[in-house]
Amino acid sequence: MTKLCPPSVMVEAADQYLIKPVLGAFSILEAIARAGEACSLQKLAVQCGVSKATAFRHVRTLGSLGYVRRAASAGYELGPAVLAFTGDDARERALRALIEPELIALHRRFGETVNLGTPKGRRIHYLLVVDGASSSELRAEVGDADHFHCTALGKAMLAFMAA
């Protein structure tokens, strides 16, 4: 077995169908993710068992795609494009944490379903759903997406959007 840093990227050396530069790029991403802080090129190279030049090429390529970015404190950190894989943006998590108590209060006061959604493209994406008492109503689930004109929440958003 050939070991590339970190341990989750381990492959059979004889597997001719694996693309080693892709494995190297993922090892860089995983090393940065595991560090939890900005990583220097030297640190990435040592952890991943590659030369500093190779680590730089991986970081430069990943950076051009938005998966890695230069950290303010020097070194490299995960970029915003990584969030596309999580399906859960950090801002959305923060928004849910901030708004959830208010949605629960609305639900308790009126007994109706309360939704938190955000516009993405031509649809509204549900971030939080507090179900009402009525079981006969159509329900949105967290992660669902609907066209704006199909929901009350979407229509409310349309009312405040620029034409």
C-alpha positions as MATLAB code, in Angstrom:
seq = 'MTKLCPPSVMVEAADQYLIKPVLGAFSILEAIARAGEACSLQKLAVQCGVSKATAFRHVRTLGSLGYVRRAASAGYELGPAVLAFTGDDARERALRALIEPELIALHRRFGETVNLGTPKGRRIHYLLVVDGASSSELRAEVGDADHFHCTALGKAMLAFMAA';
ca = [
       0.000    0.000    0.000;
       1.160    3.495   -0.841;
       0.345    5.993    1.857;
      -0.376    9.574    0.952;
      -1.173   11.979    3.749;
      -3.687   11.926    5.391;
      -4.637    8.338    6.267;
      -8.006    8.490    4.507;
      -6.239    8.714    1.138;
      -4.704    5.241    0.962;
      -4.547    3.250   -2.234;
      -3.212    0.046   -3.638;
       0.067    0.792   -5.426;
      -0.868   -1.631   -8.197;
      -4.175    0.085   -8.990;
      -3.448    1.419  -12.459;
      -6.752    3.266  -12.727;
      -6.068    5.765   -9.962;
      -4.853    9.219  -10.949;
      -2.036   10.077   -8.569;
      -2.212   13.882   -8.967;
      -5.878   13.730   -7.954;
      -4.924   11.723   -4.877;
      -2.243   14.293   -4.135;
      -4.687   17.179   -4.425;
      -7.133   15.482   -2.072;
      -4.350   14.741    0.384;
      -3.528   18.469    0.455;
      -7.205   19.341    1.017;
      -7.537   16.801    3.806;
      -4.320   17.949    5.475;
      -5.599   21.529    5.559;
      -9.013   20.410    6.817;
      -7.512   18.292    9.596;
      -5.170   21.072   10.720;
      -8.059   23.372   11.564;
      -5.782   26.350   10.933;
      -3.699   27.832    8.152;
      -0.933   25.512    6.928;
       2.394   26.539    5.461;
       3.614   24.988    2.222;
       6.448   23.340    4.125;
       4.030   21.742    6.585;
       1.784   20.495    3.760;
       4.744   19.079    1.856;
       6.047   17.205    4.903;
       2.616   15.887    5.943;
       1.789   14.710    2.441;
       5.195   13.309    1.592;
       5.728   15.481   -1.483;
       8.211   18.167   -2.440;
       7.468   21.772   -1.612;
       7.188   22.493   -5.362;
       4.572   19.749   -5.788;
       2.643   20.997   -2.763;
       2.739   24.492   -4.266;
       1.391   23.269   -7.617;
      -1.461   21.464   -5.874;
      -2.262   24.502   -3.716;
      -2.072   26.831   -6.724;
      -4.416   24.616   -8.767;
      -6.859   24.148   -5.887;
      -6.703   27.887   -5.228;
      -7.607   28.725   -8.827;
     -10.772   26.666   -8.320;
     -11.600   28.232   -4.954;
     -10.932   25.119   -2.847;
      -7.901   26.620   -1.095;
      -7.066   30.240   -0.366;
      -4.199   32.185    1.112;
      -4.842   32.820    4.797;
      -4.447   36.292    6.285;
      -2.025   34.865    8.851;
       0.174   33.309    6.127;
      -0.218   29.797    4.895;
      -3.240   28.221    3.268;
      -6.760   27.409    4.420;
      -9.840   25.859    2.877;
     -11.626   28.101    0.403;
     -15.327   28.755   -0.091;
     -15.711   26.214   -2.916;
     -15.252   23.408   -0.370;
     -18.632   24.365    1.077;
     -20.320   23.104   -2.089;
     -19.459   19.577   -0.955;
     -20.901   20.034    2.493;
     -24.338   21.139    1.429;
     -24.272   23.356    4.461;
     -22.748   26.802    4.312;
     -21.300   28.207    7.539;
     -23.361   31.381    7.133;
     -26.520   29.292    6.811;
     -25.655   27.409   10.009;
     -25.098   30.699   11.808;
     -28.365   32.075   10.443;
     -30.273   28.976   11.589;
     -28.784   29.202   15.076;
     -29.721   32.865   15.309;
     -33.251   32.567   13.905;
     -34.415   29.194   15.268;
     -35.606   30.534   18.661;
     -37.693   33.179   16.865;
     -39.237   30.605   14.531;
     -40.112   28.372   17.470;
     -41.709   31.352   19.238;
     -43.794   32.101   16.126;
     -44.816   28.451   15.902;
     -45.877   28.382   19.570;
     -47.819   31.604   19.223;
     -49.751   30.700   16.066;
     -49.511   26.892   15.882;
     -48.606   27.043   12.192;
     -45.651   25.779   10.208;
     -42.800   28.282   10.071;
     -40.056   28.073    7.438;
     -36.678   29.724    7.041;
     -35.449   29.812    3.482;
     -32.847   31.525    1.386;
     -32.943   32.381   -2.303;
     -30.508   30.458   -4.488;
     -30.819   31.088   -8.166;
     -34.461   30.889   -9.166;
     -35.534   28.842   -6.172;
     -35.991   29.128   -2.465;
     -33.994   26.632   -0.376;
     -35.300   25.644    3.039;
     -32.820   25.949    5.893;
     -35.152   25.304    8.820;
     -38.713   24.004    9.131;
     -40.809   24.070   12.317;
     -43.888   21.931   11.620;
     -47.367   23.127   12.502;
     -50.185   21.159   14.086;
     -51.989   20.401   10.822;
     -50.944   17.092    9.318;
     -52.925   17.663    6.115;
     -50.763   20.483    4.806;
     -47.952   20.069    2.297;
     -44.628   20.233    4.085;
     -41.215   21.366    3.064;
     -38.188   19.515    4.365;
     -34.833   21.053    5.183;
     -32.799   20.969    1.984;
     -35.842   21.107   -0.315;
     -36.005   23.736   -3.034;
     -39.147   25.226   -4.568;
     -39.813   27.876   -7.191;
     -40.604   31.211   -5.577;
     -44.107   31.444   -7.017;
     -45.097   28.055   -5.557;
     -44.856   28.928   -1.856;
     -46.008   31.650    0.520;
     -42.435   32.181    1.682;
     -41.267   32.484   -1.911;
     -44.017   34.979   -2.727;
     -43.084   37.052    0.314;
     -39.480   37.113   -0.907;
     -40.545   38.059   -4.438;
     -42.450   41.035   -3.043;
     -39.192   42.535   -1.784;
     -36.904   41.647   -4.693;
     -35.835   44.161   -7.303;
     -37.691   43.781  -10.594;
];
